[in-house]
CSV table of C-alpha atoms and ligand atoms in Angstrom, one decimal:
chain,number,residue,atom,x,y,z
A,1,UNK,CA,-7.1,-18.1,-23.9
A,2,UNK,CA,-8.2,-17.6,-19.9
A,3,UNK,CA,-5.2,-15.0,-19.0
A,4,UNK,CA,-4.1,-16.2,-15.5
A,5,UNK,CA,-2.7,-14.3,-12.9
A,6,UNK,CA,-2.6,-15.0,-8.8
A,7,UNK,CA,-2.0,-13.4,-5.0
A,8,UNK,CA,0.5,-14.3,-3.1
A,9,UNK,CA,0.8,-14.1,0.7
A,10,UNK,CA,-0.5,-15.3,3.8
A,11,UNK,CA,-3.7,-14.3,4.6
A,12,UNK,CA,-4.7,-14.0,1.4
A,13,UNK,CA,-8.2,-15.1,1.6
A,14,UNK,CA,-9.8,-12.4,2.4
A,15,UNK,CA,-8.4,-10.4,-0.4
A,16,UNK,CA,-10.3,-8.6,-2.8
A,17,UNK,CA,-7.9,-8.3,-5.5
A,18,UNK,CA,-9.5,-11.3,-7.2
A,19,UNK,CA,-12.9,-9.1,-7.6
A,20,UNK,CA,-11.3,-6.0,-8.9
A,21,UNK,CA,-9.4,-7.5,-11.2
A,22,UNK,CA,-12.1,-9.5,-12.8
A,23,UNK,CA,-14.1,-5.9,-12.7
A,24,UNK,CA,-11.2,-4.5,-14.8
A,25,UNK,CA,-10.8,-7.8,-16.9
A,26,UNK,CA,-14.5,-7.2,-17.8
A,27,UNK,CA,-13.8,-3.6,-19.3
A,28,UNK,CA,-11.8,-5.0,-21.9
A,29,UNK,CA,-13.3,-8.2,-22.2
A,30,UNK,CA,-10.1,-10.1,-21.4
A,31,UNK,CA,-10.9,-13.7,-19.6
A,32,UNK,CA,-9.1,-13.7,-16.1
A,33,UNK,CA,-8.7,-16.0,-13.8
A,34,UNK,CA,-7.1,-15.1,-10.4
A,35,UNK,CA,-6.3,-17.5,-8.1
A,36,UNK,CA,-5.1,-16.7,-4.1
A,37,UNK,CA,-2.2,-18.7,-3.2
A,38,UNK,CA,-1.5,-19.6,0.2
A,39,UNK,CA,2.1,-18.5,0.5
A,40,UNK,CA,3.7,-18.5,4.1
A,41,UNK,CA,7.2,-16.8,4.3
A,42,UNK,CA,10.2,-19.0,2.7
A,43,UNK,CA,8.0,-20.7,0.3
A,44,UNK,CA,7.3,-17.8,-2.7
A,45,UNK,CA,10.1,-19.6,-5.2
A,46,UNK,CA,8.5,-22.8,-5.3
A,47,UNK,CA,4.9,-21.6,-5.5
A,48,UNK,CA,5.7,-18.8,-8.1
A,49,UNK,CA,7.3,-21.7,-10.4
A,50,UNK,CA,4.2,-24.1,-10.0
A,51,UNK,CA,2.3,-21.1,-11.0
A,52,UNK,CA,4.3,-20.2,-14.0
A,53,UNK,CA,4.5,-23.6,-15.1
A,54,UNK,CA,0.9,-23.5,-15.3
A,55,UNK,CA,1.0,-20.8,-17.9
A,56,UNK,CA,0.9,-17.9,-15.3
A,57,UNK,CA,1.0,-14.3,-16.6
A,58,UNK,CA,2.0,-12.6,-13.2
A,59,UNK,CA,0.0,-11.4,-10.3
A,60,UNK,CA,0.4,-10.0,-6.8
A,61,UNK,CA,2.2,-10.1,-3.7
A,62,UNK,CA,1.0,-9.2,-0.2
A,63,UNK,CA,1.6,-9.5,3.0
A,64,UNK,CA,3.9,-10.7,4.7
A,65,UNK,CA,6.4,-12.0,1.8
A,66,UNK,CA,6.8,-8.1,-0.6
A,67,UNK,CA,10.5,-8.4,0.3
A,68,UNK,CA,11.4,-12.1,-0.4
A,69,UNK,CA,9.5,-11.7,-4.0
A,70,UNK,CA,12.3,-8.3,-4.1
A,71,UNK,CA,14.9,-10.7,-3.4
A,72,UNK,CA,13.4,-12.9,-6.4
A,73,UNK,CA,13.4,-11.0,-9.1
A,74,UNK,CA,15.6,-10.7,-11.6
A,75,UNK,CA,14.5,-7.6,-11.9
A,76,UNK,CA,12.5,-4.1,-10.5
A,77,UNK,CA,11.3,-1.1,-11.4
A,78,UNK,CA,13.4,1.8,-9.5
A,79,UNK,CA,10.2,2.5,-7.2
A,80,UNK,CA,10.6,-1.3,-6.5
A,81,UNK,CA,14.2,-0.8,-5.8
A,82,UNK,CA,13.7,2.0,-3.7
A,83,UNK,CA,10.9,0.4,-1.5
A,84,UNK,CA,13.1,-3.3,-1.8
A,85,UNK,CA,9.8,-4.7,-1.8
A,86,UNK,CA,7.5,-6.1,-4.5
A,87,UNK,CA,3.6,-5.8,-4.8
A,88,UNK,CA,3.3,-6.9,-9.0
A,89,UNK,CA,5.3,-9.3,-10.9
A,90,UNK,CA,5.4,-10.5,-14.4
A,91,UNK,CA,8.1,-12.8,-16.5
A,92,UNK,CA,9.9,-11.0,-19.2
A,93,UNK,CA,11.6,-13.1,-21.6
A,94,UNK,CA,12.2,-15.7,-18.6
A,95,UNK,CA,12.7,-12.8,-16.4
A,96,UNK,CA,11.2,-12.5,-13.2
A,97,UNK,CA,10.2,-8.5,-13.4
A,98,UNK,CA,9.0,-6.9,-10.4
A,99,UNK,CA,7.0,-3.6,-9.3
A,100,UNK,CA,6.0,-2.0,-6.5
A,101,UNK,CA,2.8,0.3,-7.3
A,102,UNK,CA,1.3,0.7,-3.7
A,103,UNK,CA,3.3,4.6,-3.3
A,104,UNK,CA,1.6,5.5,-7.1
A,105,UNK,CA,-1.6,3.8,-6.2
A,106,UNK,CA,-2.1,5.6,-2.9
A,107,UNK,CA,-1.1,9.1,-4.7
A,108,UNK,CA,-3.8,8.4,-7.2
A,109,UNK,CA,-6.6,8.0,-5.0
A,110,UNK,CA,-5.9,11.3,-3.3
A,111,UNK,CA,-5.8,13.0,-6.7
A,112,UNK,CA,-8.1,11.6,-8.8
A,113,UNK,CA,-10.6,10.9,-5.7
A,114,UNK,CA,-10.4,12.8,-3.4
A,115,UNK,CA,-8.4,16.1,-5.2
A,116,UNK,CA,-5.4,16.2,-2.6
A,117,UNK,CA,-1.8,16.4,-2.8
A,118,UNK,CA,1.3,16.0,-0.2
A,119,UNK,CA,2.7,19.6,-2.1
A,120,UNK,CA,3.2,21.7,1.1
A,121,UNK,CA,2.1,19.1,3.9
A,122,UNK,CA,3.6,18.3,7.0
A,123,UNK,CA,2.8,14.6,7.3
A,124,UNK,CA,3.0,12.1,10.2
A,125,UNK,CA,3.3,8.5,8.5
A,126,UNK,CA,2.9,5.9,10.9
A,127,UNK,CA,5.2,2.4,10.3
A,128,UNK,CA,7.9,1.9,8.2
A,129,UNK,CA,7.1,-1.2,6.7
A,130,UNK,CA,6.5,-1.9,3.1
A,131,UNK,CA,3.8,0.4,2.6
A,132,UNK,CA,5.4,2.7,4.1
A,133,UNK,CA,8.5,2.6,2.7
A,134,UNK,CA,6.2,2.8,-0.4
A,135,UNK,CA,4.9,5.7,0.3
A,136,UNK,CA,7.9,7.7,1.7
A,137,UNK,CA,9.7,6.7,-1.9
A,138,UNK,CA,7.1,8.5,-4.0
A,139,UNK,CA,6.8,10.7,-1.6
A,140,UNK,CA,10.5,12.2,-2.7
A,141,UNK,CA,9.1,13.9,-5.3
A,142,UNK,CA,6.2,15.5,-4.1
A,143,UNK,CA,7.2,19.0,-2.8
A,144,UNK,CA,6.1,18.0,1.1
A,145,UNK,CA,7.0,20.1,3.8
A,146,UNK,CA,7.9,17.6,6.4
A,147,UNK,CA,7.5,13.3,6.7
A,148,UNK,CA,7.7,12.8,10.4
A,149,UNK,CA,7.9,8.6,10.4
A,150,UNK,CA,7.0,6.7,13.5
A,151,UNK,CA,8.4,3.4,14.2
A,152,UNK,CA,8.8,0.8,16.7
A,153,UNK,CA,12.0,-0.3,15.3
A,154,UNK,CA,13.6,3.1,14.9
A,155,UNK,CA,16.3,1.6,12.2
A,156,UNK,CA,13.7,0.9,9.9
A,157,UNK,CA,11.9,4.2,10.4
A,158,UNK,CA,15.9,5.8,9.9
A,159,UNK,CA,16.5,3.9,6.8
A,160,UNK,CA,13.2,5.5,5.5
A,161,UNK,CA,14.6,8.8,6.6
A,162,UNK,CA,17.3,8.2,4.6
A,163,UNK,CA,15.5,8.8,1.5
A,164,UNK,CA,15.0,12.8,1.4
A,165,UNK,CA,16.7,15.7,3.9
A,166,UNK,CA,12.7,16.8,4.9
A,167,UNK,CA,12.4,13.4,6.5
A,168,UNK,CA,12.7,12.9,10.0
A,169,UNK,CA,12.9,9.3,11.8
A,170,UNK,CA,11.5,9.3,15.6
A,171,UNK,CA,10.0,6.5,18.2
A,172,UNK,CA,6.5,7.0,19.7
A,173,UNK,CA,8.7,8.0,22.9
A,174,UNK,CA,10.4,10.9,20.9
A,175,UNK,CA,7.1,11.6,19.4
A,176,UNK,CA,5.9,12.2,22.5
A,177,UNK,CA,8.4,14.5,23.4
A,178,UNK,CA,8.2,17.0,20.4
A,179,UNK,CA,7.2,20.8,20.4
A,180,UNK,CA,3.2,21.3,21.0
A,181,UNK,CA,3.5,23.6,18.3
A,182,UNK,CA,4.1,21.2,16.0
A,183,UNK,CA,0.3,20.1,13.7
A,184,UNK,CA,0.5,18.0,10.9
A,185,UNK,CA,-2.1,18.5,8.1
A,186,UNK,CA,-1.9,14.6,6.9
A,187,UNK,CA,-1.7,11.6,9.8
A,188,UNK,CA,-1.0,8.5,7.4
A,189,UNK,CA,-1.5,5.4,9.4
A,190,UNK,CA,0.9,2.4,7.6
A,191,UNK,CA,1.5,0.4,10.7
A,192,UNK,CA,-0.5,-3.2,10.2
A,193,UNK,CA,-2.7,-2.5,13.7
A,194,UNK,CA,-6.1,-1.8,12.8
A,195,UNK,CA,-5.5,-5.6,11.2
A,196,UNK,CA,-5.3,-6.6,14.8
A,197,UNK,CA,-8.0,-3.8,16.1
A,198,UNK,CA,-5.3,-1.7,17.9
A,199,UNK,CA,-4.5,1.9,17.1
A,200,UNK,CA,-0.6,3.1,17.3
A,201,UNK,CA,0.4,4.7,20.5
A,202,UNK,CA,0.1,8.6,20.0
A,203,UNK,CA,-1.5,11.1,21.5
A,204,UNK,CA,-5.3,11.8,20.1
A,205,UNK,CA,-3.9,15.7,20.0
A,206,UNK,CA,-2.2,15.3,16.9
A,207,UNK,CA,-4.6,14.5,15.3
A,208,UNK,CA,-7.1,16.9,15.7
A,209,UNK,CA,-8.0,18.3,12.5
A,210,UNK,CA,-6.2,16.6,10.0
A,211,UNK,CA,-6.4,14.4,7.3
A,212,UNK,CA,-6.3,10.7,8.6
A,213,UNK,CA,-5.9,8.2,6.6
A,214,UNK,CA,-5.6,4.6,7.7
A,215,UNK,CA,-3.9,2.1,4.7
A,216,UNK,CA,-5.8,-0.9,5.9
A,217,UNK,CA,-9.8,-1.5,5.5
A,218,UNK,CA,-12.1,-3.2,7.4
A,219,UNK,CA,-15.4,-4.7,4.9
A,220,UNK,CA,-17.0,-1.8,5.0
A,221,UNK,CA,-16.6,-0.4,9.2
A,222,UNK,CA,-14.5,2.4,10.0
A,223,UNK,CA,-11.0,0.6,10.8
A,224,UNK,CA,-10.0,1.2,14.5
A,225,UNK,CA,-7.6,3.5,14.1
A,226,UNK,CA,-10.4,5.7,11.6
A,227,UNK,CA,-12.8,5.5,14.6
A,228,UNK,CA,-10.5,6.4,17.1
A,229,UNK,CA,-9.0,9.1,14.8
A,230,UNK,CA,-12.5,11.0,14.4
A,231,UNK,CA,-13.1,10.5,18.5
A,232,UNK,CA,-9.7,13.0,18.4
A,233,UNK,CA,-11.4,15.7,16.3
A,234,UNK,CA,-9.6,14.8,12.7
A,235,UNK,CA,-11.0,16.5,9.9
A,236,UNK,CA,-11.6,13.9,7.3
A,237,UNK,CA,-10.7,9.8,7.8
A,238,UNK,CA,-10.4,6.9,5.3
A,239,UNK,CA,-9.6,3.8,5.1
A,240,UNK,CA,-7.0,2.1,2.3
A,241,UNK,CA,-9.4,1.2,-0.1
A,242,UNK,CA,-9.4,3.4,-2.7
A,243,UNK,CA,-4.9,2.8,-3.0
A,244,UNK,CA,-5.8,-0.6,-2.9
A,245,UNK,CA,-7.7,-0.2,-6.3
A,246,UNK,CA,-5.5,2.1,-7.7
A,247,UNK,CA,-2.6,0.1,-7.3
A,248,UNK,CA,-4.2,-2.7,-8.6
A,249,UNK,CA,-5.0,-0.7,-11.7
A,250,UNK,CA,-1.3,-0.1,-12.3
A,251,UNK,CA,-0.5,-3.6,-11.9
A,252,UNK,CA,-3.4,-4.7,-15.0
A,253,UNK,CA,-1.5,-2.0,-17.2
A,254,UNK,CA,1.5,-3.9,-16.6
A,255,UNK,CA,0.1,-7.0,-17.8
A,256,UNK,CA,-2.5,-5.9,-20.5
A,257,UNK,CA,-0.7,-2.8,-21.7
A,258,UNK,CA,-4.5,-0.8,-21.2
A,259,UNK,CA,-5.5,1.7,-18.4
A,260,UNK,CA,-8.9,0.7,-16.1
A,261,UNK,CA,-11.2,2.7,-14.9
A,262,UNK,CA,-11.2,2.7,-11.5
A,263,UNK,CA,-13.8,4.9,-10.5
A,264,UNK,CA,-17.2,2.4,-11.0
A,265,UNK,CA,-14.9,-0.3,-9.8
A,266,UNK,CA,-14.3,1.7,-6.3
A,267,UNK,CA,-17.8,2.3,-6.3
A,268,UNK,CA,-18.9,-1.2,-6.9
A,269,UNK,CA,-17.1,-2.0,-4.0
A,270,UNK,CA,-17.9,0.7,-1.6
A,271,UNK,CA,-21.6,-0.3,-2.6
A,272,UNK,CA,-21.1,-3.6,-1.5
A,273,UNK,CA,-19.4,-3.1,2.0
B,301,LIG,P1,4.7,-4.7,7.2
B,301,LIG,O1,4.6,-6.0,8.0
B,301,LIG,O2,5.8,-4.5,6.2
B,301,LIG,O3,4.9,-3.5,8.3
B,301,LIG,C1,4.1,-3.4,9.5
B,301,LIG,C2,4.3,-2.1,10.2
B,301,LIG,O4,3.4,-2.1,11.3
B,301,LIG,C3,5.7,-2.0,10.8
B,301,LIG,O5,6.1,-0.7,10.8
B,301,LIG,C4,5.5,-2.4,12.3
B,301,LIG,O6,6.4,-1.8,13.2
B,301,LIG,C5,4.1,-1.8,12.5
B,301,LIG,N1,3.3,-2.4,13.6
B,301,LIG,C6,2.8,-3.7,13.6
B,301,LIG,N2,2.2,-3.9,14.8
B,301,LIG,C7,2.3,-2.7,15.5
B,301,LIG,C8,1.9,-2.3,16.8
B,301,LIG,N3,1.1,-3.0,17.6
B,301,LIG,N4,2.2,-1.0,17.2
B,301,LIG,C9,2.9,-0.1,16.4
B,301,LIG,N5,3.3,-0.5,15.1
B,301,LIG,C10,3.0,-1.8,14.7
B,301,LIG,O7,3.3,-4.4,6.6
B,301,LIG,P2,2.9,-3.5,5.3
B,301,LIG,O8,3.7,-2.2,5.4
B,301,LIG,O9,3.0,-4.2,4.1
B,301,LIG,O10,1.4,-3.2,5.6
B,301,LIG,C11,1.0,-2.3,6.6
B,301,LIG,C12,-0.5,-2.0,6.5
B,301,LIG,O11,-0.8,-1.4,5.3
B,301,LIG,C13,-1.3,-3.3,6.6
B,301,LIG,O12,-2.4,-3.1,7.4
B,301,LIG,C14,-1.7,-3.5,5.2
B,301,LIG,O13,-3.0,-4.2,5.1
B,301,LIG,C15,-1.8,-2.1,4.7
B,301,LIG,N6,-1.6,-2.0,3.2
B,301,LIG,C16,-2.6,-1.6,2.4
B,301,LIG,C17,-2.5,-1.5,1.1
B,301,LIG,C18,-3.6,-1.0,0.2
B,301,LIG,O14,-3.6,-1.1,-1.0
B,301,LIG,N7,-4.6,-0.4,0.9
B,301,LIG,C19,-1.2,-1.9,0.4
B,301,LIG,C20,-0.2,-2.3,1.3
B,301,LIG,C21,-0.4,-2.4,2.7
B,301,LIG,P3,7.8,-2.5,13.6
B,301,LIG,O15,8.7,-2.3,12.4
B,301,LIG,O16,8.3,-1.7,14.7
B,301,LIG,O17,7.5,-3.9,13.9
């Protein structure tokens, strides 16, 4: 039987998910079919029950409805609980089950890709949104030195904060105020700018020789932020790609119990872009 599984979120047609997950599908031989589902805010329970009504298996959640498919669910996964927003769902016995794998995903790509880990870092995470409340949960565990998150709305960015004593919660007007000694070794941009072609307002000297990383992607270009970010001298930039296939690859083990290979899918992509 044609396993089906869906996005939901609004955009959600320019998503790739449907492409990697048929790539993954096709190392096991499983038939997929993954639908997008046009899903403005408020309107997740009624789609989700169409869906499973229609012998759905699970699927995805973006943008900009992770925390109304957290209020859903019967129930998470502690990551899930700790970001209180979902990115993967399933039904258990009935049972709305939710996950959030976008914090695990984005570790994996610096490990298995690019060999890097937070141990040690002082890093500057940009947002404090859902994927960065993502990342700042798994981000507990990693023996950092310092998380230094930026935030318009300084109550989000201080609820993030919240989570570990090395965290620190500040405004792009305190920011700009701390010591110019200070140099970060990771600049994580998790703000959703570059979606709108803007770049976060910091000053271009802190990032000068670091590690810049920008969670969105762009078909292919150098987001803005990635562009802007190499104009300022960083060391190294990427774009959000290679999480975005990672944590895909968590959510198909969740549903099929087996473990893709992500590395010819990334490159599949990348070749394509
Ligand atoms: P949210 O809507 O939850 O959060 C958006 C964040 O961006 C908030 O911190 C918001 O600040 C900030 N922001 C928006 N516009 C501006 C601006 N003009 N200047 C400064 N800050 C701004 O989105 P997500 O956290 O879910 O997603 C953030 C980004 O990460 C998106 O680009 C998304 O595509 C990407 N992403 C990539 C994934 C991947 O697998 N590669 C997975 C998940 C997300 P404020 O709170 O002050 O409004």
């Amino acid at each position: 039987m044609v396993k089906q599984l869906a996005l939901f979120g609004d955009p959600v047609m320019h998503s790739l998910s449907p492409r990697i997950h048929i790539m993954f599908a096709e190392q096991f031989g499983i038939e997929l079919n993954y639908q997008r589902i046009l899903t403005p805010k408020g309107e997740l329970s009624k789609h989700i029950s169409v869906f499973k009504k229609a012998d759905g298996l699970g699927g995805n959640i973006t943008v900009p409805i992770k925390s109304e498919a957290y209020n859903l669910c019967h129930r998470c996964s502690e990551r899930a609980e700790h970001a209180k927003a979902i990115n993967t769902f399933w039904w258990e016995n009935n049972e709305l089950v939710g996950d959030n794998t976008d914090g695990e995903g984005f570790l994996n790509y610096l490990e298995k890709h690019l060999e890097m880990n937070p141990s040690g870092k002082s890093i500057l995470l940009l947002g404090a949104g859902g994927a960065a409340s993502a990342l700042a949960s798994i981000f507990t565990h990693s023996g950092l030195n310092t998380l230094w998150i930026v935030n318009r709305d300084i109550y989000k960015a201080e609820s993030l904060a919240e989570m570990h004593p090395d965290y620190k919660a500040l405004t792009y007007d305190s920011l700009a105020k701390i010591d110019e000694m200070q140099q970060f070794d990771w600049v994580i941009n998790a703000t959703s700018c570059s979606l709108q072609n803007k770049v976060p307002k910091i000053d271009g000297k802190w990032l000068k020789d670091t590690i810049a990383i920008d969670l969105s992607y762009c078909g292919g270009e150098p987001t803005s932020f990635m562009s802007w970010a190499l104009k300022h001298s960083a060391g190294h930039v990427d774009d959000g790609l290679g999480m975005l296939v990672e944590q895909a690859a968590l959510g198909f083990e969740s549903w099929f119990q087996k473990l893709p290979d992500t590395y010819p899918v990334l490159a599949n992509l990348r070749s394509r872009e």
